[in-house]
PDB file of C-alpha atoms in Angstrom:
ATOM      1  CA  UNK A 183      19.704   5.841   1.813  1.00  0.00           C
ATOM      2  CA  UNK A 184      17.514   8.989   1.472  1.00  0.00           C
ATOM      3  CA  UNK A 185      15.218   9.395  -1.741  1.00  0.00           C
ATOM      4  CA  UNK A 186      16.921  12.052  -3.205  1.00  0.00           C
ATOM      5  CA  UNK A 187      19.764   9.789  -3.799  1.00  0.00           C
ATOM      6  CA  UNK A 188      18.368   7.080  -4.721  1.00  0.00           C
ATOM      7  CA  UNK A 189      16.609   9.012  -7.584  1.00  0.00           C
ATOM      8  CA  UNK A 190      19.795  10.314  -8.599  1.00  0.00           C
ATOM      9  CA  UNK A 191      21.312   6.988  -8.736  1.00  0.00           C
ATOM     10  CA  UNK A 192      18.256   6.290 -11.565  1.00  0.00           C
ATOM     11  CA  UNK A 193      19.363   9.926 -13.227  1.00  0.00           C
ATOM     12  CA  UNK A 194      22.993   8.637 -13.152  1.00  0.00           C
ATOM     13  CA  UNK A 195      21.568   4.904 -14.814  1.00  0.00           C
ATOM     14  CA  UNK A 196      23.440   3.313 -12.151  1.00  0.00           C
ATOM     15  CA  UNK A 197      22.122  -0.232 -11.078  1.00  0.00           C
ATOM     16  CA  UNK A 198      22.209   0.450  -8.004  1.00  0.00           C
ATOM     17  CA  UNK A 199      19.467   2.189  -7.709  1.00  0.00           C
ATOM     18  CA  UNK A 200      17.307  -1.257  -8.287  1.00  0.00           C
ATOM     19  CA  UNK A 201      18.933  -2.022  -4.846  1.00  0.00           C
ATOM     20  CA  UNK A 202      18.617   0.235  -3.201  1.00  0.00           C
ATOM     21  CA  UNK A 203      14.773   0.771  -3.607  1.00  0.00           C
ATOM     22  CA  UNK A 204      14.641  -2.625  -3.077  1.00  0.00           C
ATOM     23  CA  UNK A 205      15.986  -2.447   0.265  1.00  0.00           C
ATOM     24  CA  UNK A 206      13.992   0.847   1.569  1.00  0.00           C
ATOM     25  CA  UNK A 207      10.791   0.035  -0.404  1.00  0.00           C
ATOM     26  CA  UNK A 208      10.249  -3.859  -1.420  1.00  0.00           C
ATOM     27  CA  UNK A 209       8.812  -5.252   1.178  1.00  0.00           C
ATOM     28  CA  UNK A 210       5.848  -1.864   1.004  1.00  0.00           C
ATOM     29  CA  UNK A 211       5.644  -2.629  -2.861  1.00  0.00           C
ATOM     30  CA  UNK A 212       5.465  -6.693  -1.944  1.00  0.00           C
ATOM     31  CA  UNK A 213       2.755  -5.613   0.182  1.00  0.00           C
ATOM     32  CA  UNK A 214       0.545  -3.868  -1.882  1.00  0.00           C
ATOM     33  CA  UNK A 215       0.885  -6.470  -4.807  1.00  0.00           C
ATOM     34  CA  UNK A 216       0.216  -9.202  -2.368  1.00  0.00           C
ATOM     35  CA  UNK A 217      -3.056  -7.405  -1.416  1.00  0.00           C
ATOM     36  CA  UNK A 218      -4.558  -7.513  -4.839  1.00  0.00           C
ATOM     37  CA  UNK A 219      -2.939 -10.976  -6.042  1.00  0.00           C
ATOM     38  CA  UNK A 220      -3.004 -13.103  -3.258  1.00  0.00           C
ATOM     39  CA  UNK A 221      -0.020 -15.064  -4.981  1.00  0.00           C
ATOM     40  CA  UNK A 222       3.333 -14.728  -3.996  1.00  0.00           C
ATOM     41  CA  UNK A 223       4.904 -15.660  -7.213  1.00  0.00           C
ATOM     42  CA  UNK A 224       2.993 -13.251  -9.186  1.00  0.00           C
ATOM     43  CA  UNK A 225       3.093 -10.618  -6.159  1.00  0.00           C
ATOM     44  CA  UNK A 226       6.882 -10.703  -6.643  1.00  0.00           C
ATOM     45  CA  UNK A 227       6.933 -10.796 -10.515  1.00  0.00           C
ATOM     46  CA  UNK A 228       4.597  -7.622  -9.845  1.00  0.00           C
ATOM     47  CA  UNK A 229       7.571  -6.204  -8.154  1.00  0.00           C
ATOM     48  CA  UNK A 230      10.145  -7.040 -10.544  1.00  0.00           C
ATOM     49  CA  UNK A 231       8.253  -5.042 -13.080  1.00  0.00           C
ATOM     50  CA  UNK A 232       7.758  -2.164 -10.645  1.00  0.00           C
ATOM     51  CA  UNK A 233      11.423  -1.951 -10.744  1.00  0.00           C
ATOM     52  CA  UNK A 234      11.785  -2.102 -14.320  1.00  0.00           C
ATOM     53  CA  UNK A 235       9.232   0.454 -14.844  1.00  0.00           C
ATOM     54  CA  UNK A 236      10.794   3.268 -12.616  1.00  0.00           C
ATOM     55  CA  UNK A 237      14.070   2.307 -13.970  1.00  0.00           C
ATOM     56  CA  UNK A 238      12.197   3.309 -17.419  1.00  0.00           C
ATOM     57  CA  UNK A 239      10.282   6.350 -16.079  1.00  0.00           C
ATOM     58  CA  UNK A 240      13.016   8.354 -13.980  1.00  0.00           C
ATOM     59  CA  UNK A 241      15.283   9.714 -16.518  1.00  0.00           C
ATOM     60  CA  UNK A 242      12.101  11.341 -18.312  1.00  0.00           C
ATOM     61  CA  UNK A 243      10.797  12.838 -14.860  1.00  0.00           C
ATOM     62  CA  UNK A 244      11.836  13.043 -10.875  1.00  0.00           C
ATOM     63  CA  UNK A 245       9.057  12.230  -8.571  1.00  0.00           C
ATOM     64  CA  UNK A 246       8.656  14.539  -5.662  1.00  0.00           C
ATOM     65  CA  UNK A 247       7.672  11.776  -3.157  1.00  0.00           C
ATOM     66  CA  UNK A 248       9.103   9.008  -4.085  1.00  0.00           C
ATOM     67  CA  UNK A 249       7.423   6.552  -2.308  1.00  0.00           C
ATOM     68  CA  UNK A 250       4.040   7.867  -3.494  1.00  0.00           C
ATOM     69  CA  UNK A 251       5.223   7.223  -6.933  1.00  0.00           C
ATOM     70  CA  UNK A 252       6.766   4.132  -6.262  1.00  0.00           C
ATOM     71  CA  UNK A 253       3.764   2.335  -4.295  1.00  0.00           C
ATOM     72  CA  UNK A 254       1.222   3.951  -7.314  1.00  0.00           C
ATOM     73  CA  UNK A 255       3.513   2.176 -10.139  1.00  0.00           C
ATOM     74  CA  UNK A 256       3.070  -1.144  -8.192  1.00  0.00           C
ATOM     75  CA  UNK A 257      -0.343  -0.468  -7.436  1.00  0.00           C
ATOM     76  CA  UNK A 258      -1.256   0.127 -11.159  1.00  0.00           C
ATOM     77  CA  UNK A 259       0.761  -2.950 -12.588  1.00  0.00           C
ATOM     78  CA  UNK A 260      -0.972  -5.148  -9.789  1.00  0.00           C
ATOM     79  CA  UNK A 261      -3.759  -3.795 -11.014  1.00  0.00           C
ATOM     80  CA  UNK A 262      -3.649  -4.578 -14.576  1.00  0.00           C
ATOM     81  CA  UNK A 263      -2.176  -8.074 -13.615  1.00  0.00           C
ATOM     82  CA  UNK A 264      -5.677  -9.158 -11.414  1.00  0.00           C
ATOM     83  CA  UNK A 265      -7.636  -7.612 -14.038  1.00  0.00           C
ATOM     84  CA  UNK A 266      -5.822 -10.168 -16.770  1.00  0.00           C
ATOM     85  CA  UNK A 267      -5.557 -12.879 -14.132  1.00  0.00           C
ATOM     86  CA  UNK A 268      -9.471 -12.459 -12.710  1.00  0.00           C
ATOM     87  CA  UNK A 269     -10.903 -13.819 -16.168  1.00  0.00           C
ATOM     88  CA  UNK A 270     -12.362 -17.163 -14.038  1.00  0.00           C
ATOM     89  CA  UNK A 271     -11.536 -16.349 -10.001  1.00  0.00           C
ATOM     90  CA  UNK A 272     -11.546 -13.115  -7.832  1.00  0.00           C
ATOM     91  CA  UNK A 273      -9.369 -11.365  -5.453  1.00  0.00           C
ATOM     92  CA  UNK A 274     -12.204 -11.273  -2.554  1.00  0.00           C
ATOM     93  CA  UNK A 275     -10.375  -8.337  -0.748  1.00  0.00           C
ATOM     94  CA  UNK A 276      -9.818  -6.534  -3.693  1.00  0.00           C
ATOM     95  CA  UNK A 277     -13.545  -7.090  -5.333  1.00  0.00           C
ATOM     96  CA  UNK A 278     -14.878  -6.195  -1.806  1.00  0.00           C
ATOM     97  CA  UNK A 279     -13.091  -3.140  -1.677  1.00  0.00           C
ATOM     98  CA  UNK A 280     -14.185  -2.188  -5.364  1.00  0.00           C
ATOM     99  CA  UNK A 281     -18.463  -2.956  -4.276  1.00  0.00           C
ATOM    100  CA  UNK A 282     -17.855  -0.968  -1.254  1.00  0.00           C
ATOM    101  CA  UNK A 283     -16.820   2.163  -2.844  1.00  0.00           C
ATOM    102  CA  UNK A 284     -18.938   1.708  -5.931  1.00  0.00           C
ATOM    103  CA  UNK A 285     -21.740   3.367  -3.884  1.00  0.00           C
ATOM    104  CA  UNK A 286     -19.920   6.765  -4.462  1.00  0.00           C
ATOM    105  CA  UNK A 287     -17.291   6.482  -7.317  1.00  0.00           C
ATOM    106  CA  UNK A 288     -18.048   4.276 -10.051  1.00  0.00           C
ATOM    107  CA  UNK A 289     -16.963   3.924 -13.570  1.00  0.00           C
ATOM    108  CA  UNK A 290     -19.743   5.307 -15.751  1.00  0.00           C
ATOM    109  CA  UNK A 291     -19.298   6.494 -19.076  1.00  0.00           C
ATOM    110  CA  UNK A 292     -20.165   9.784 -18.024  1.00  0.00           C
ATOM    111  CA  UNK A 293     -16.537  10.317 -17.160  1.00  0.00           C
ATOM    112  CA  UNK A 294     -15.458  10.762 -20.756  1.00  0.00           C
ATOM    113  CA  UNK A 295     -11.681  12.307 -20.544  1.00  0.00           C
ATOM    114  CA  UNK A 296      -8.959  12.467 -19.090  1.00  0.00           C
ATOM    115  CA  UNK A 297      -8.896  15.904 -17.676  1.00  0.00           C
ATOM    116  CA  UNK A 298     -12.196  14.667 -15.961  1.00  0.00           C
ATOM    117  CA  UNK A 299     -10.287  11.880 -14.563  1.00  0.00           C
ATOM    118  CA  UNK A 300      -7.890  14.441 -12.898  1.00  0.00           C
ATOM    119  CA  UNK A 301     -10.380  16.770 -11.789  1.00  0.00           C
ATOM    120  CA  UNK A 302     -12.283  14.337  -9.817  1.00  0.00           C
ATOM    121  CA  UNK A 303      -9.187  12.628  -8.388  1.00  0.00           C
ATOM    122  CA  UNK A 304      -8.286  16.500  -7.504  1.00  0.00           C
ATOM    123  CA  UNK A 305     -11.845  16.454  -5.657  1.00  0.00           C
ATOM    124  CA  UNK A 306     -11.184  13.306  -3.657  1.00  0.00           C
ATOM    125  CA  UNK A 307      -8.007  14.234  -2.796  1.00  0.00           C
ATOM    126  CA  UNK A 308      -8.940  17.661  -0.894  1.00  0.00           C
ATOM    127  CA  UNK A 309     -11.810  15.346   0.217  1.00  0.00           C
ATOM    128  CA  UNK A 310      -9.740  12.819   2.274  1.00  0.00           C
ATOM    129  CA  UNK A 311      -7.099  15.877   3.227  1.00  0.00           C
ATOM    130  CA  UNK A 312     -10.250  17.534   5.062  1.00  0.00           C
ATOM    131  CA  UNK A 313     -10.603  14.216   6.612  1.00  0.00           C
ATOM    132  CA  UNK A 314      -8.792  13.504   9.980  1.00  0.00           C
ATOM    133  CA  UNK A 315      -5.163  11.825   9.933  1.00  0.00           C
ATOM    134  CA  UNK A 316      -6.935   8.709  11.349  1.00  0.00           C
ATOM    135  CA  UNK A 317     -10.042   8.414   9.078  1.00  0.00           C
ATOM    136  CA  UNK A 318      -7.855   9.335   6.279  1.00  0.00           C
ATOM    137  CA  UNK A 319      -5.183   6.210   6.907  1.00  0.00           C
ATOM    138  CA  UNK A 320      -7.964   3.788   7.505  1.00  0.00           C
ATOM    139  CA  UNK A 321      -9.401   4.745   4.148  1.00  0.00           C
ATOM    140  CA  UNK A 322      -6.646   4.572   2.093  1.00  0.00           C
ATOM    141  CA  UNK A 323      -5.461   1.299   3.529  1.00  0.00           C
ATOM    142  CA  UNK A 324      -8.203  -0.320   2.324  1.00  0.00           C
ATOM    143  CA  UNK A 325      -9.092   1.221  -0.949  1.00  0.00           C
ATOM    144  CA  UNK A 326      -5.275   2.193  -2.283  1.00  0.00           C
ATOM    145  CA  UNK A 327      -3.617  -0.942  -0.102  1.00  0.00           C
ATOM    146  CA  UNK A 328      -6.568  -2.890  -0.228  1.00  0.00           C
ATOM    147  CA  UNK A 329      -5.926  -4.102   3.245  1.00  0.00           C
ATOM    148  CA  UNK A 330      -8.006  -6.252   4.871  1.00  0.00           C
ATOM    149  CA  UNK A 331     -10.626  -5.004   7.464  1.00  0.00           C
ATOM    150  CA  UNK A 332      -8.770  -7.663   9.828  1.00  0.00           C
ATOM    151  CA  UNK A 333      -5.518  -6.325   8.738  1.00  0.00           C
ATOM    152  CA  UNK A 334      -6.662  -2.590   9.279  1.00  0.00           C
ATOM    153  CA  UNK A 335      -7.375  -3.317  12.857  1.00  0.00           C
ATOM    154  CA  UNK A 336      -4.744  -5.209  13.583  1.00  0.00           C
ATOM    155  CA  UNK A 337      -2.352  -2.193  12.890  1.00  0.00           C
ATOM    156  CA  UNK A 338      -4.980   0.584  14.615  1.00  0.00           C
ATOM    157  CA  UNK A 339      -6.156  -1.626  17.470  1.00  0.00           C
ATOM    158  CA  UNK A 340     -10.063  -0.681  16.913  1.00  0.00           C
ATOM    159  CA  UNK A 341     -12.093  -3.044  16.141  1.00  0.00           C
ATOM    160  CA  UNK A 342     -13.956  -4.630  13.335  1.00  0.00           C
ATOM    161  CA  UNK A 343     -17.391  -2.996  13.904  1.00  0.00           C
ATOM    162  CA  UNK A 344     -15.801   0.988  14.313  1.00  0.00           C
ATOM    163  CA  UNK A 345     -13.631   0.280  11.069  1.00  0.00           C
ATOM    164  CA  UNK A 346     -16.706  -0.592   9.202  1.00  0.00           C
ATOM    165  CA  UNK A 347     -18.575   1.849  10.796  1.00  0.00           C
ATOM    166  CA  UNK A 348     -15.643   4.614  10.133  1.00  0.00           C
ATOM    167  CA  UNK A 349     -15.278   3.392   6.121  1.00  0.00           C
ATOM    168  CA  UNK A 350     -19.275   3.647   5.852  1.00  0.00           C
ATOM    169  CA  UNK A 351     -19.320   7.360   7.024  1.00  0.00           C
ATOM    170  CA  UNK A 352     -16.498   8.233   5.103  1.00  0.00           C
ATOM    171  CA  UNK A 353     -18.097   6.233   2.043  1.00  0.00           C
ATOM    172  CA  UNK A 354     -21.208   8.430   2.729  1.00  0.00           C
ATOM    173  CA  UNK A 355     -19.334  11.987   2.961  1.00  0.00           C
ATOM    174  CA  UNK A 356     -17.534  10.945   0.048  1.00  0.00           C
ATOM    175  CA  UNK A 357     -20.569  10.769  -1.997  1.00  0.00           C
ATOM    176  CA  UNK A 358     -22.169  13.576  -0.798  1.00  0.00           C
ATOM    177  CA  UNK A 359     -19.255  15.793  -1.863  1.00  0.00           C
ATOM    178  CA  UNK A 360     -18.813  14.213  -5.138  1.00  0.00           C
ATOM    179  CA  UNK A 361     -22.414  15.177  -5.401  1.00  0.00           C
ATOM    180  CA  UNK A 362     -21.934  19.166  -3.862  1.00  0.00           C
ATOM    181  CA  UNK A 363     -18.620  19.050  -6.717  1.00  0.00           C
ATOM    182  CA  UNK A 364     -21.003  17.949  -9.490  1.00  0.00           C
ATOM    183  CA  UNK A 365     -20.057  14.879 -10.136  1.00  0.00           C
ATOM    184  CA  UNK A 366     -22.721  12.491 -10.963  1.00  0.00           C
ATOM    185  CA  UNK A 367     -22.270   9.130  -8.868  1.00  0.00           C
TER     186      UNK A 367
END
């Protein structure tokens, strides 16, 4: 089933809906949670909740891309659950992945709103979008997916040395154009 229809199925309040995104998007959104848990059970409570929460958020707006707004609603609530969960133990991936791009984007205090917030997202975005399709992929696989460099070659065939070597460079660019934008890293 297309996304259009399955969002109207959410504008109708039909449970079907549930299913359906379940069948054309569960197994991404199982993916992503299981990335930053690294437990099933709470990977697929994680999901659960994903489902809950677009059931909530869909009658008050329709996403354009649906699986963009799907994957960043499981994203976030995986999120918030390692964050409560990560009080004693870490998510190595997912800390990795945080160190690594802390050399460019970290969380100062200097970012003080949340029209700030946008603006730089709005800088990284046209960032990675000047980037090539490649580059671009391997980058947000492991800092939105948190995939694992192993993972990320597995999928691309390169190896381990030219995705580090490709995440460092983009790291680097990244900073420099925060930098060129303004924004103080």
């Amino acid at each position: 089933m297309d996304d259009h229809k399955i969002i109207e199925l959410y504008w109708e309040r039909k449970e079907t809906a549930i299913e359906e995104t379940s069948k054309k998007y569960g197994r991404l959104c199982a993916c992503i949670a299981q990335n930053i848990l690294l437990n099933y059970e709470d990977s697929e409570e994680c999901v659960n909740d994903t489902y809950f929460a677009v059931w909530n958020t869909i009658p008050d707006r329709r996403p354009n891309i649906f699986s963009a707004f799907i994957s960043r609603i499981t994203r976030n609530l995986a999120l918030k659950k390692f964050e409560y969960l990560s009080a004693a133990k870490r998510n190595p991936i997912a800390v990795a992945s945080f160190e690594e791009l802390g050399d460019c984007v970290s969380g100062t205090d200097s970012v003080e709103s949340e029209a700030e917030c946008r603006h730089i997202e709005n800088i990284i975005d046209k960032f990675l979008w000047q980037q090539c399709e490649e580059k671009r992929n391997v980058f947000i696989r492991r800092y939105w997916y948190f995939d694992s460099i192993e993972d990320i070659c597995h999928s691309t065939g390169f190896s381990q040395s030219k995705i580090k070597s490709m995440l460092y460079e983009m790291r680097r660019k990244l900073r420099a154009h925060l930098e060129n934008e303004g924004i103080e890293v």
